[in-house]
CSV table of C-alpha atoms and ligand atoms in Angstrom, one decimal:
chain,number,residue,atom,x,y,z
A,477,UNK,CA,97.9,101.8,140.1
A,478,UNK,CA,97.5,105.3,141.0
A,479,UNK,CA,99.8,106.9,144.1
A,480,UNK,CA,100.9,110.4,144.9
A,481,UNK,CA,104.3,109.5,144.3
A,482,UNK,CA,104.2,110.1,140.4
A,483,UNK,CA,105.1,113.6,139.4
A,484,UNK,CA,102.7,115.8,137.8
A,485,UNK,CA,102.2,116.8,134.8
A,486,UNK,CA,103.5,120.6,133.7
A,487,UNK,CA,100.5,120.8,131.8
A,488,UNK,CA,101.4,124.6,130.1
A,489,UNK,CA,104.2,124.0,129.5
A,490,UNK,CA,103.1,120.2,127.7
A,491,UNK,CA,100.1,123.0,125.7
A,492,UNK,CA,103.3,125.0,124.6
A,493,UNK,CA,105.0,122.2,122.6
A,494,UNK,CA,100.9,121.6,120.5
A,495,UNK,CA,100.9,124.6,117.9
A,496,UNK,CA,97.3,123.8,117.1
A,497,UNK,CA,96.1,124.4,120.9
A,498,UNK,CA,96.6,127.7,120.4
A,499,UNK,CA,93.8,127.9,117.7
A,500,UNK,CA,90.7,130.2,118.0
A,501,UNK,CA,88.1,129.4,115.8
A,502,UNK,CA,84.7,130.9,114.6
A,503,UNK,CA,86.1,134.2,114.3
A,504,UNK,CA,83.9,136.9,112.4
A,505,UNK,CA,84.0,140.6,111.3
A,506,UNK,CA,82.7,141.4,114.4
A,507,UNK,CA,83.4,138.9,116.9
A,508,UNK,CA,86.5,138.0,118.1
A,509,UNK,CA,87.5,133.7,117.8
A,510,UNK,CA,87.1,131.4,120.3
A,511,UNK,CA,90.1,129.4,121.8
A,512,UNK,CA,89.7,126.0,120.6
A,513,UNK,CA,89.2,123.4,123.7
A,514,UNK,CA,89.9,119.7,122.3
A,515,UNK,CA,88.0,116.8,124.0
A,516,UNK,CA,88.0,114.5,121.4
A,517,UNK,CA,90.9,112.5,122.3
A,518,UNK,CA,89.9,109.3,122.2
A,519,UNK,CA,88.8,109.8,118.4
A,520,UNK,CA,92.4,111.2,117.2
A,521,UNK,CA,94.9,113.2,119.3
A,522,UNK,CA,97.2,115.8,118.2
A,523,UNK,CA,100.8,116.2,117.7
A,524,UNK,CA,103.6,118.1,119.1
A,525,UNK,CA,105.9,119.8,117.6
A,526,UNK,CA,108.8,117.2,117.9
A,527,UNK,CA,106.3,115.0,116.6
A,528,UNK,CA,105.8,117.6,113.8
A,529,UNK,CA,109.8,117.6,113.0
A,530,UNK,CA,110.6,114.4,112.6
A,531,UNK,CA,108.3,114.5,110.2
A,532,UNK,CA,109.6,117.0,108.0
A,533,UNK,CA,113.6,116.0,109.2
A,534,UNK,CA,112.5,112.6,107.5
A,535,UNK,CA,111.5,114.1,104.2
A,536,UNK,CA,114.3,116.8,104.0
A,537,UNK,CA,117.2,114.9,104.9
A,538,UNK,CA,116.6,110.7,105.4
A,539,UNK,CA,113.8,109.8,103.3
A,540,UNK,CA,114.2,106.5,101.0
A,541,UNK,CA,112.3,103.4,100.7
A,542,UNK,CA,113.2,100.8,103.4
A,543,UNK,CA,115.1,97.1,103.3
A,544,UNK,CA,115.4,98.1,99.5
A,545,UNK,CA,118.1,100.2,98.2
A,546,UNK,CA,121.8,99.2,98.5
A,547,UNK,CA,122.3,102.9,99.0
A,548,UNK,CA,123.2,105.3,101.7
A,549,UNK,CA,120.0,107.5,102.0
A,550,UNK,CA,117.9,103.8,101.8
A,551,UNK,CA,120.2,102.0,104.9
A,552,UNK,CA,119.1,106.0,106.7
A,553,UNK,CA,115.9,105.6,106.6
A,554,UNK,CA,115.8,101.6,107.1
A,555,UNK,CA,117.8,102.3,110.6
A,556,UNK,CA,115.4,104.9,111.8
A,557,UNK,CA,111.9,103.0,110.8
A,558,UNK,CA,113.9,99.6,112.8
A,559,UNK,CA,114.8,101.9,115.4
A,560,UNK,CA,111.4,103.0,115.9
A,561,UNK,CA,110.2,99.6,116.1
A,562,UNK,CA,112.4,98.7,118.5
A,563,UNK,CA,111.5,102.2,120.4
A,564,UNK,CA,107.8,100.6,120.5
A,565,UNK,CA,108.9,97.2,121.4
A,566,UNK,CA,110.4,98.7,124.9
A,567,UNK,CA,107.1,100.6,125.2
A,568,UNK,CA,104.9,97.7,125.4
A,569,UNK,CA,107.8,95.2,126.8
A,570,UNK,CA,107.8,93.0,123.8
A,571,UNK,CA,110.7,90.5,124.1
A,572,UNK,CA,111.7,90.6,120.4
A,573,UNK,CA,111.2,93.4,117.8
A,574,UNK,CA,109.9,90.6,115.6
A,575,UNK,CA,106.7,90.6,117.4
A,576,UNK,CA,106.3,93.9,116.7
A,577,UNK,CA,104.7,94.9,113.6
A,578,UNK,CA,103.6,98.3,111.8
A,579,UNK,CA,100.1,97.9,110.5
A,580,UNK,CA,97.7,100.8,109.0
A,581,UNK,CA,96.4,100.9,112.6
A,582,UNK,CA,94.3,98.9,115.0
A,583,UNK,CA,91.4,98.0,112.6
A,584,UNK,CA,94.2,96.4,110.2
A,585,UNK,CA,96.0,94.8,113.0
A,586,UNK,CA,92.4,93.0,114.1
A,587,UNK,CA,92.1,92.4,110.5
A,588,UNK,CA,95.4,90.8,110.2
A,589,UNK,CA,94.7,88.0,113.4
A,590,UNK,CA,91.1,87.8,112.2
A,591,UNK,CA,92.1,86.8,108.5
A,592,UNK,CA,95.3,85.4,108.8
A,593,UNK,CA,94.5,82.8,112.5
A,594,UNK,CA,91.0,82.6,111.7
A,595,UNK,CA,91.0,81.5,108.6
A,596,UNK,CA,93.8,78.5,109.3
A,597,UNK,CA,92.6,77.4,112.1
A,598,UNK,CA,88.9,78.4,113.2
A,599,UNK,CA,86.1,75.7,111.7
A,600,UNK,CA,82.5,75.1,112.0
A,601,UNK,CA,81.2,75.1,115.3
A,602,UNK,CA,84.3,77.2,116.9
A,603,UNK,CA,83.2,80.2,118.7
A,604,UNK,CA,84.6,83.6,118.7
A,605,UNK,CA,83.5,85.5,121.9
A,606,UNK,CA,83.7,89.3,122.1
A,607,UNK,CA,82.0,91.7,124.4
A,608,UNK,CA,79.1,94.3,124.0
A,609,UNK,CA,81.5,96.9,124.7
A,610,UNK,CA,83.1,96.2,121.6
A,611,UNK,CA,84.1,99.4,118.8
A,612,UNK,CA,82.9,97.9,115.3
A,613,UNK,CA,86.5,97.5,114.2
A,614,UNK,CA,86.9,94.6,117.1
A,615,UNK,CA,83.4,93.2,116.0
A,616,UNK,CA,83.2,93.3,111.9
A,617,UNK,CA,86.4,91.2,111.3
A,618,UNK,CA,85.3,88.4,113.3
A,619,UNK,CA,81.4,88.3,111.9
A,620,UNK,CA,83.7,88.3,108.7
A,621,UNK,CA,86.0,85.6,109.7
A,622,UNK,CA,83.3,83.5,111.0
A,623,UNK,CA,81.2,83.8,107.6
A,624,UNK,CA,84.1,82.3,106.0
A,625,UNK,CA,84.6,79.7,108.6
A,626,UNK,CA,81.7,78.5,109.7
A,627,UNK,CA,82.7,79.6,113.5
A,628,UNK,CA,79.8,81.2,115.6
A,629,UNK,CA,80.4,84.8,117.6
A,630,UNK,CA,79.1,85.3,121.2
A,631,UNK,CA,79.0,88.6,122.6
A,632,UNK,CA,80.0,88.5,126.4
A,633,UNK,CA,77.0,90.8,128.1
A,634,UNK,CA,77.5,94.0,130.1
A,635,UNK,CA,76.1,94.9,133.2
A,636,UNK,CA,74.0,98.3,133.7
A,637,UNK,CA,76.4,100.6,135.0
A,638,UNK,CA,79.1,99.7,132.1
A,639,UNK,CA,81.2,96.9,133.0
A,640,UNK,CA,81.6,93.4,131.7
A,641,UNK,CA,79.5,90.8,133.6
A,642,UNK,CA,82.3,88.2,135.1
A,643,UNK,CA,79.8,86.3,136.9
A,644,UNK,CA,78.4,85.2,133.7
A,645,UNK,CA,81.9,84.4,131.8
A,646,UNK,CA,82.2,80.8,132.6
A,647,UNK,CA,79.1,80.3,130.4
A,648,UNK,CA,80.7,82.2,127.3
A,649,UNK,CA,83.8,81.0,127.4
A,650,UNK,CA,83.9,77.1,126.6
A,651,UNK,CA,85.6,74.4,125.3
A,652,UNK,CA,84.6,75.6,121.6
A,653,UNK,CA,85.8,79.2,122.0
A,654,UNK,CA,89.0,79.7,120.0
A,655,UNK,CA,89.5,83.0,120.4
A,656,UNK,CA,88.7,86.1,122.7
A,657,UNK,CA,88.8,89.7,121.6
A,658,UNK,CA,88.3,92.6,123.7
A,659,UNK,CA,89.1,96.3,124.5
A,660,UNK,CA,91.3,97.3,127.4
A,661,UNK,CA,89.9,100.0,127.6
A,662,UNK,CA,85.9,100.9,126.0
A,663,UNK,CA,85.9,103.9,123.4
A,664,UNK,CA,81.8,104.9,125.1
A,665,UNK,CA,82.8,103.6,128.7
A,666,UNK,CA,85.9,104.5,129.2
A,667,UNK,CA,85.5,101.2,131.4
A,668,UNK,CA,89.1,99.7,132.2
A,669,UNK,CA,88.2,96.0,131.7
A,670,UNK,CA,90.1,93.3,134.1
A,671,UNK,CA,92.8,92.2,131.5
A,672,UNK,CA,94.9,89.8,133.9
A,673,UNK,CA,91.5,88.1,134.7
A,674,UNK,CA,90.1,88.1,131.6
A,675,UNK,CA,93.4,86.5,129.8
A,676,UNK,CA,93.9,83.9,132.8
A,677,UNK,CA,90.5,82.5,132.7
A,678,UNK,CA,90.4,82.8,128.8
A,679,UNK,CA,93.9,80.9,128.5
A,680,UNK,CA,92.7,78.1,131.3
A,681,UNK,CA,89.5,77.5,128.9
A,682,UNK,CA,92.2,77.1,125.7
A,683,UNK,CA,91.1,80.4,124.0
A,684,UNK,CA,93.6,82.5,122.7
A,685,UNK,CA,93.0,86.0,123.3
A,686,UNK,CA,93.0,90.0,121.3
A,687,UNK,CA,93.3,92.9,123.1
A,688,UNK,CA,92.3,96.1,121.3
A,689,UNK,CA,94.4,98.3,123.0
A,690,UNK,CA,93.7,101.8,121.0
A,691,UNK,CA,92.3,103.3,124.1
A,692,UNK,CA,94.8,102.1,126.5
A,693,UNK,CA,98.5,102.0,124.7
A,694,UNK,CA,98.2,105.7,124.5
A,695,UNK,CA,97.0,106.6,128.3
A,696,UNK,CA,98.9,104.0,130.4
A,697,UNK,CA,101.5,101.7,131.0
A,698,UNK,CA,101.8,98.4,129.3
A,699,UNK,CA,103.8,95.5,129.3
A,700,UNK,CA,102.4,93.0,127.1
A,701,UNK,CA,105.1,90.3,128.5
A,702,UNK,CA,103.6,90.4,132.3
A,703,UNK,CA,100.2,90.7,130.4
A,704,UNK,CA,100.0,87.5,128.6
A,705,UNK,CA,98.0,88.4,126.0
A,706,UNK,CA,98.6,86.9,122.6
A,707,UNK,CA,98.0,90.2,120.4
A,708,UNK,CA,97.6,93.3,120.8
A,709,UNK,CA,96.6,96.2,118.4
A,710,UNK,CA,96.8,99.8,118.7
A,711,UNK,CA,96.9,103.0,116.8
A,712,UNK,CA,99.6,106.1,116.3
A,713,UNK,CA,97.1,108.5,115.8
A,714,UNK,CA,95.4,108.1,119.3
A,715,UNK,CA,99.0,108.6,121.2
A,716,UNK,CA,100.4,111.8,119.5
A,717,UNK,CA,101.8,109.7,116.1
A,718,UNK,CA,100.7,110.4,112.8
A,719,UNK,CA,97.2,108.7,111.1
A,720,UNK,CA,98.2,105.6,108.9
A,721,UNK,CA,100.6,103.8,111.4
A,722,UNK,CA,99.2,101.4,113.9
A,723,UNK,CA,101.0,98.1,115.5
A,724,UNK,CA,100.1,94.5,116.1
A,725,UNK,CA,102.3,92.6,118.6
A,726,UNK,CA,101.9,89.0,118.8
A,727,UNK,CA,103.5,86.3,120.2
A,728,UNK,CA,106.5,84.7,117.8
A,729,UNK,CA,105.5,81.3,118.1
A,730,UNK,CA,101.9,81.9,116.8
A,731,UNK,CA,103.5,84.7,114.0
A,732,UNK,CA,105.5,82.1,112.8
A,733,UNK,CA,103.0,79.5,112.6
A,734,UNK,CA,100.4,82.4,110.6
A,735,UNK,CA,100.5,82.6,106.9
A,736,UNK,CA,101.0,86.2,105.6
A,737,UNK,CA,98.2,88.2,105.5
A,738,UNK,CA,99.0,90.5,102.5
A,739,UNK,CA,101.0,89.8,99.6
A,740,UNK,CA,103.7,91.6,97.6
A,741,UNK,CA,107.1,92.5,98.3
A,742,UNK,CA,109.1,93.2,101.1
A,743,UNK,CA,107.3,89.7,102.8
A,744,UNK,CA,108.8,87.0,100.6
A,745,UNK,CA,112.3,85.4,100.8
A,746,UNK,CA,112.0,83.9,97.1
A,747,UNK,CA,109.2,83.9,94.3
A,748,UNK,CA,109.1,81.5,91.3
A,749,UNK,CA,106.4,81.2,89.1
A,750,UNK,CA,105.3,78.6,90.5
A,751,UNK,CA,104.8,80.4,94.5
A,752,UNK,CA,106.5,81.8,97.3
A,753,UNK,CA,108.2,81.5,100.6
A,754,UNK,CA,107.5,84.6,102.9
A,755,UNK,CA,110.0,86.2,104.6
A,756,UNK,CA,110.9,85.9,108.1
A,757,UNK,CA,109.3,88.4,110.9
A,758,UNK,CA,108.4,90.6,111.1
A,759,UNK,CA,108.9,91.7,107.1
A,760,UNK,CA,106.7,88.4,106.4
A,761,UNK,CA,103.4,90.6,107.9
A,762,UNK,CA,104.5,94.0,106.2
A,763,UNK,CA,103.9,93.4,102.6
A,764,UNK,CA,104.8,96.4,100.1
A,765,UNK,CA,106.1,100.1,101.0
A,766,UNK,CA,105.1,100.6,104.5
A,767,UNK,CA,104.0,104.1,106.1
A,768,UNK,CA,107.7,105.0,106.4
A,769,UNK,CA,107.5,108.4,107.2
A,770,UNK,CA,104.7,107.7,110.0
A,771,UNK,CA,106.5,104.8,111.7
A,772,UNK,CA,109.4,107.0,112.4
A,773,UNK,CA,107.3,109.7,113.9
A,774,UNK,CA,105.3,107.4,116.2
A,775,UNK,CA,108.9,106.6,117.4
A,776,UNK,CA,109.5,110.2,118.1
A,777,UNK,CA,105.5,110.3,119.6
A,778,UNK,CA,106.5,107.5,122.2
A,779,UNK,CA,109.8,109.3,123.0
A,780,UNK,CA,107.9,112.5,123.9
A,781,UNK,CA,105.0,110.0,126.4
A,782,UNK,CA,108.1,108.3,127.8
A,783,UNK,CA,109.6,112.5,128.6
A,784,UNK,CA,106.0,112.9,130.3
A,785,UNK,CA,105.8,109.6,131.8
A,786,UNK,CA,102.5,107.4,131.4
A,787,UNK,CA,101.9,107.4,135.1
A,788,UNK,CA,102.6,110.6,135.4
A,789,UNK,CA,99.5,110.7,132.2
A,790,UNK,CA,97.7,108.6,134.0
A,791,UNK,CA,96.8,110.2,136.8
A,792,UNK,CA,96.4,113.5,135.0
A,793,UNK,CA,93.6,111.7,133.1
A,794,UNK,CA,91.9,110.4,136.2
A,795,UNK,CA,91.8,113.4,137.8
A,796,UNK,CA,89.7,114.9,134.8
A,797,UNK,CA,87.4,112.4,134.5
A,798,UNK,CA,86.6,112.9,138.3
A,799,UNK,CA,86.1,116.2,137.6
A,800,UNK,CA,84.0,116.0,134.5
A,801,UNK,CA,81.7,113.8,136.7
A,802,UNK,CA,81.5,116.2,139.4
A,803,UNK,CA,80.7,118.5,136.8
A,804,UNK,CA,78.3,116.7,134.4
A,805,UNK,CA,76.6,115.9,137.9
A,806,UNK,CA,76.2,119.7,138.7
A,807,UNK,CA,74.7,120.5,135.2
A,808,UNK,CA,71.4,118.3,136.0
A,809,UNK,CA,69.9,116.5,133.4
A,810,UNK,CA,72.8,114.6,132.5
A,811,UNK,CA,72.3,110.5,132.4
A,812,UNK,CA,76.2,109.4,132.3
A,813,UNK,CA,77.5,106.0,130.6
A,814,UNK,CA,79.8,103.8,132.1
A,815,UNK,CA,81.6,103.1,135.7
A,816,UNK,CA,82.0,105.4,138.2
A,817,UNK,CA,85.9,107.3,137.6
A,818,UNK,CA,87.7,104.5,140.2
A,819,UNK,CA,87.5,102.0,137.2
A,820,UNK,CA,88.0,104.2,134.2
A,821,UNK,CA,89.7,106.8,132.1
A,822,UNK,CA,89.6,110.0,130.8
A,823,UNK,CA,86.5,109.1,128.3
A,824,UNK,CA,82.9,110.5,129.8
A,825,UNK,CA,79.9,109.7,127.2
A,826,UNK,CA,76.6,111.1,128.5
A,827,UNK,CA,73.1,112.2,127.6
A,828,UNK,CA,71.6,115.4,127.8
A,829,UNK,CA,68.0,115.3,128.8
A,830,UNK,CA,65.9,115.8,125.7
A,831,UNK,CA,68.6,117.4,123.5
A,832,UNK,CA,69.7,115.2,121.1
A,833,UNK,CA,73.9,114.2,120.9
A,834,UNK,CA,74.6,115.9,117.8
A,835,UNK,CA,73.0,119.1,118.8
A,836,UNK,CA,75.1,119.2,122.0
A,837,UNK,CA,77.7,118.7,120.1
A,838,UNK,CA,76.9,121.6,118.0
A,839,UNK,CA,76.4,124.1,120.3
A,840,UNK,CA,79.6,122.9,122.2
A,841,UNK,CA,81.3,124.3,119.0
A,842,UNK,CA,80.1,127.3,119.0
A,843,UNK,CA,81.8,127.9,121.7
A,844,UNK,CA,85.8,125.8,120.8
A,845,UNK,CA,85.0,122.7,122.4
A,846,UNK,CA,85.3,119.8,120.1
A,847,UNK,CA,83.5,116.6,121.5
A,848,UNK,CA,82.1,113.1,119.4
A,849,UNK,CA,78.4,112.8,119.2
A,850,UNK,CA,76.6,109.7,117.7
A,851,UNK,CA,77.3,106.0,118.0
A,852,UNK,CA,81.2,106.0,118.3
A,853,UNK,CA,81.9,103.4,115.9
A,854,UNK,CA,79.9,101.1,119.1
A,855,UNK,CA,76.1,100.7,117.8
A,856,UNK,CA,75.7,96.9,119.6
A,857,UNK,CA,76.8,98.7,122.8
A,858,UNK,CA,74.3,101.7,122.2
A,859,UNK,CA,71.3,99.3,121.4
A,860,UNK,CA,72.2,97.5,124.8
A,861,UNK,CA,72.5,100.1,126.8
A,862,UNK,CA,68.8,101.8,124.9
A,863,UNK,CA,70.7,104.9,123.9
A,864,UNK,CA,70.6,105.8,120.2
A,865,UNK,CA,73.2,108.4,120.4
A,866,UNK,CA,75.7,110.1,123.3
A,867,UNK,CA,78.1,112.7,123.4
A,868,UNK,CA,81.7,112.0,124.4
A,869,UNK,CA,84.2,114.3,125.7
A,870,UNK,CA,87.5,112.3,126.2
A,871,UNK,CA,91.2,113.6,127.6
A,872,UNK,CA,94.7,113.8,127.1
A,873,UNK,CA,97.9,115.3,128.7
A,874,UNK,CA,97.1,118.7,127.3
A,875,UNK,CA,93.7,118.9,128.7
A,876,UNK,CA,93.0,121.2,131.8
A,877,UNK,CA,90.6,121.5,134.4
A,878,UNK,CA,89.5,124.8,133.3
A,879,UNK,CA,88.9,123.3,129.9
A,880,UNK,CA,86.5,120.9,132.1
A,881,UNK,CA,84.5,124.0,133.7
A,882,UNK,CA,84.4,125.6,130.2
A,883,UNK,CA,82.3,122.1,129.3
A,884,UNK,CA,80.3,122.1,132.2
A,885,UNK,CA,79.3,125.9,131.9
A,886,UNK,CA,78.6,125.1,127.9
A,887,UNK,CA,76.5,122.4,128.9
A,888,UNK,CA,74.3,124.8,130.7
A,889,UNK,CA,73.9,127.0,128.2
A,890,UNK,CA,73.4,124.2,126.0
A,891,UNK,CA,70.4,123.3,128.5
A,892,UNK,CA,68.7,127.0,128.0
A,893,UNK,CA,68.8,127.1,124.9
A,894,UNK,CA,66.5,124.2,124.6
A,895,UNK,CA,64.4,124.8,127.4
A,896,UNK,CA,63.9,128.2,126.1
A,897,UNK,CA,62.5,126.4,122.7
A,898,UNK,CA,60.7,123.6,124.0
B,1891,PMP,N1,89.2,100.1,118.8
B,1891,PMP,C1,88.9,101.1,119.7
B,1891,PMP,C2,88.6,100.8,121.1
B,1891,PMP,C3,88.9,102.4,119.2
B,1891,PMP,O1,88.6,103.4,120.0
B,1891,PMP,C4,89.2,102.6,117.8
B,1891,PMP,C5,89.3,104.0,117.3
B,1891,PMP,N2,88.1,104.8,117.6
B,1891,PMP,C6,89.5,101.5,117.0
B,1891,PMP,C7,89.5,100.3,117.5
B,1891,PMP,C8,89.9,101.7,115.6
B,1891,PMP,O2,91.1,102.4,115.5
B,1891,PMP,P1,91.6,102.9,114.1
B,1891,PMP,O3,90.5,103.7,113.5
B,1891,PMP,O4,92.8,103.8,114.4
B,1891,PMP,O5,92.0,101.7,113.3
């Protein structure tokens, strides 16, 4: 909930502590650069400095392979990688650092629940039901599990302005559905999607249920424990953490009821020739070296969010994304996607009359500003809503509403420019 009690953000002084803000780019012989403005959040965000550091501190002075060595430097690094765990544990209010495990990122941790549940315990008949808001990685795993189980997946509709039809849930979620995936938050949309609703009704009809929480981990407070929800996968690279790190929580009863998902070392208590017993949790789900130096530095990421504070982030966000609507509204021409700003986040996709996403995009970098053009790993949602491409321009703490104007005044220029050639 937003109120005007949370601080706000000291949003130069935030700039400050991201070396590659101060980038200018397109420079020439005779032409100065242009400052880089980055609105392309909600594909990958960038990194502060302490971020930056505990990167390099890990390889210059604790770097060994974890839960291996009987040696000093090994027992370092194995502290720091459980300490970060445990740091993201307290960020989502997981009970037990057990639930908490370090994946490649969201599209392995859906990969993980959608190979390792599905497949021992979906069968023919069952039904998977996702949404049409869904990003690919939240869709792909399931048709795959359901080709190798025989299970059937539904796609709960949408309604024209961007949100998921409720009125229309009863009749998707039934008996048969086993399981129900779906974002927090939509990657096009920027829709926040009822989650306390959603994971009542789906729990009352026996469905367990996902939530693909890249786009909302990063941008708002969670507490997965008041939430309910029985997993939840998200991404370091989206909240100021390195690329290659990502987390599934999941509940401990239903972990320990899973069978691994990858095999190797590290997940097993004892092999014989003749098989294996895995290890207990959360080592039984991280099979082989995991991305050491990354899961450290997402601990540092979420120490610098926690310094901000996520409402404090929050409502930085939502201010933006009024303002980019008041702006894109200005330009003219501009058909926006999704809910009006009261029910989302910083994430505005849009269309600009007769110019075609990826050229907005290009002319946008012509002059710094670095937005997403095409499908946004979300063709279902595109075909529903009859768009074949959009342009996205999507916030973060470092963001500033002059960086907003500067997109709105692009956009213009963007407009001449094709008015003049058509
Ligand atoms: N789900 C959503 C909603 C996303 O926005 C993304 C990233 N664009 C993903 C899943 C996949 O995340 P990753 O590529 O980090 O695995």
């Amino acid at each position: 909930m937003l109120t005007d009690k949370v601080a706000s953000l000291d949003v130069e002084r935030i700039r400050a502590d991201f070396p590659i803000l101060a980038s200018t780019l397109h420079a020439a012989d005779d032409r100065p650069g242009v400052p880089l403005v980055y609105l392309d959040n909600a594909a990958s965000t960038q990194r502060p400095r302490q971020v930056i550091q505990s990167i390099v501190d890990t390889y210059e002075k604790h770097y060994a392979n974890v839960h291996r060595g009987i040696h000093w430097l090994s027992d370092q690094s194995t502290d720091l990688y459980e300490e970060s765990r445990n740091k993201v544990r307290a960020f989502v209010n997981a009970d037990d650092s057990g639930e908490v495990l370090f994946t490649r990122g969201t599209t392995e941790s859906i990969n993980l629940v959608a190979r390792s549940w599905c497949d021992a315990n979906l069968r023919a008949g069952d039904e998977i039901l996702l949404t049409e808001m869904e990003h690919h990685s939240n869709i792909v795993p399931w048709q795959q599990a359901a080709e190798r189980t025989g299970a059937v997946v539904r796609f709960l509709p949408i309604t024209d302005d961007g949100r998921l039809d409720l009125d229309v849930l009863d009749q998707f979620l039934t008996e048969r559905t086993r399981v129900f995936a779906v974002a927090a938050i939509s990657n096009v949309l920027g829709t926040i999607n009822p989650l306390e609703t959603l994971i009542a009704r789906a729990h009352a009809a026996g469905a367990l249920v996902l939530v693909d929480a890249a786009q909302s981990v990063p941008h708002q407070p969670t507490d997965v424990s008041a939430l309910g929800a029985d997993f939840v996968a998200f991404s370091g690279h989206k909240m100021l953490g390195p690329s290659g790190v990502g987390v599934l929580y999941a509940r401990r009863d239903l972990l320990d009821a899973m069978p691994p998902f990858l095999g190797g070392g590290s997940m097993i208590r004892k092999v014989t020739t003749s098989g294996f017993e895995p290890a207990d949790l959360p080592s039984k789900f991280e099979a082989g070296t995991p991305p050491i130096v990354s899961a450290i530095a997402l601990g540092a990421a979420i120490d610098y969010l926690q310094g901000q504070g996520m409402e404090a982030i929050q409502q930085h966000e939502h201010r933006l994304c009024v303002l980019a609507h008041e702006v894109l509204d200005s330009v003219g021409g501009v058909q926006r996607l999704g809910p009006s700003p009261g029910d989302k986040c910083g994430i505005v996709s849009f269309k600009l009359d007769r110019v075609h996403a990826h050229d907005v995009a290009q002319i946008l970098d012509r002059q710094g500003i670095a937005v997403r053009a095409g499908h946004h790993c979300a063709m279902p949602l595109h075909k529903r809503l009859r768009v074949a491409a959009s342009t996205r321009a999507s916030f973060y703490l470092y963001n500033t509403p002059h960086e907003v104007e500067q997109l709105g005044r692009a956009l213009e220029a963007a407009k001449s420019i094709f008015r003049r050639k058509s």
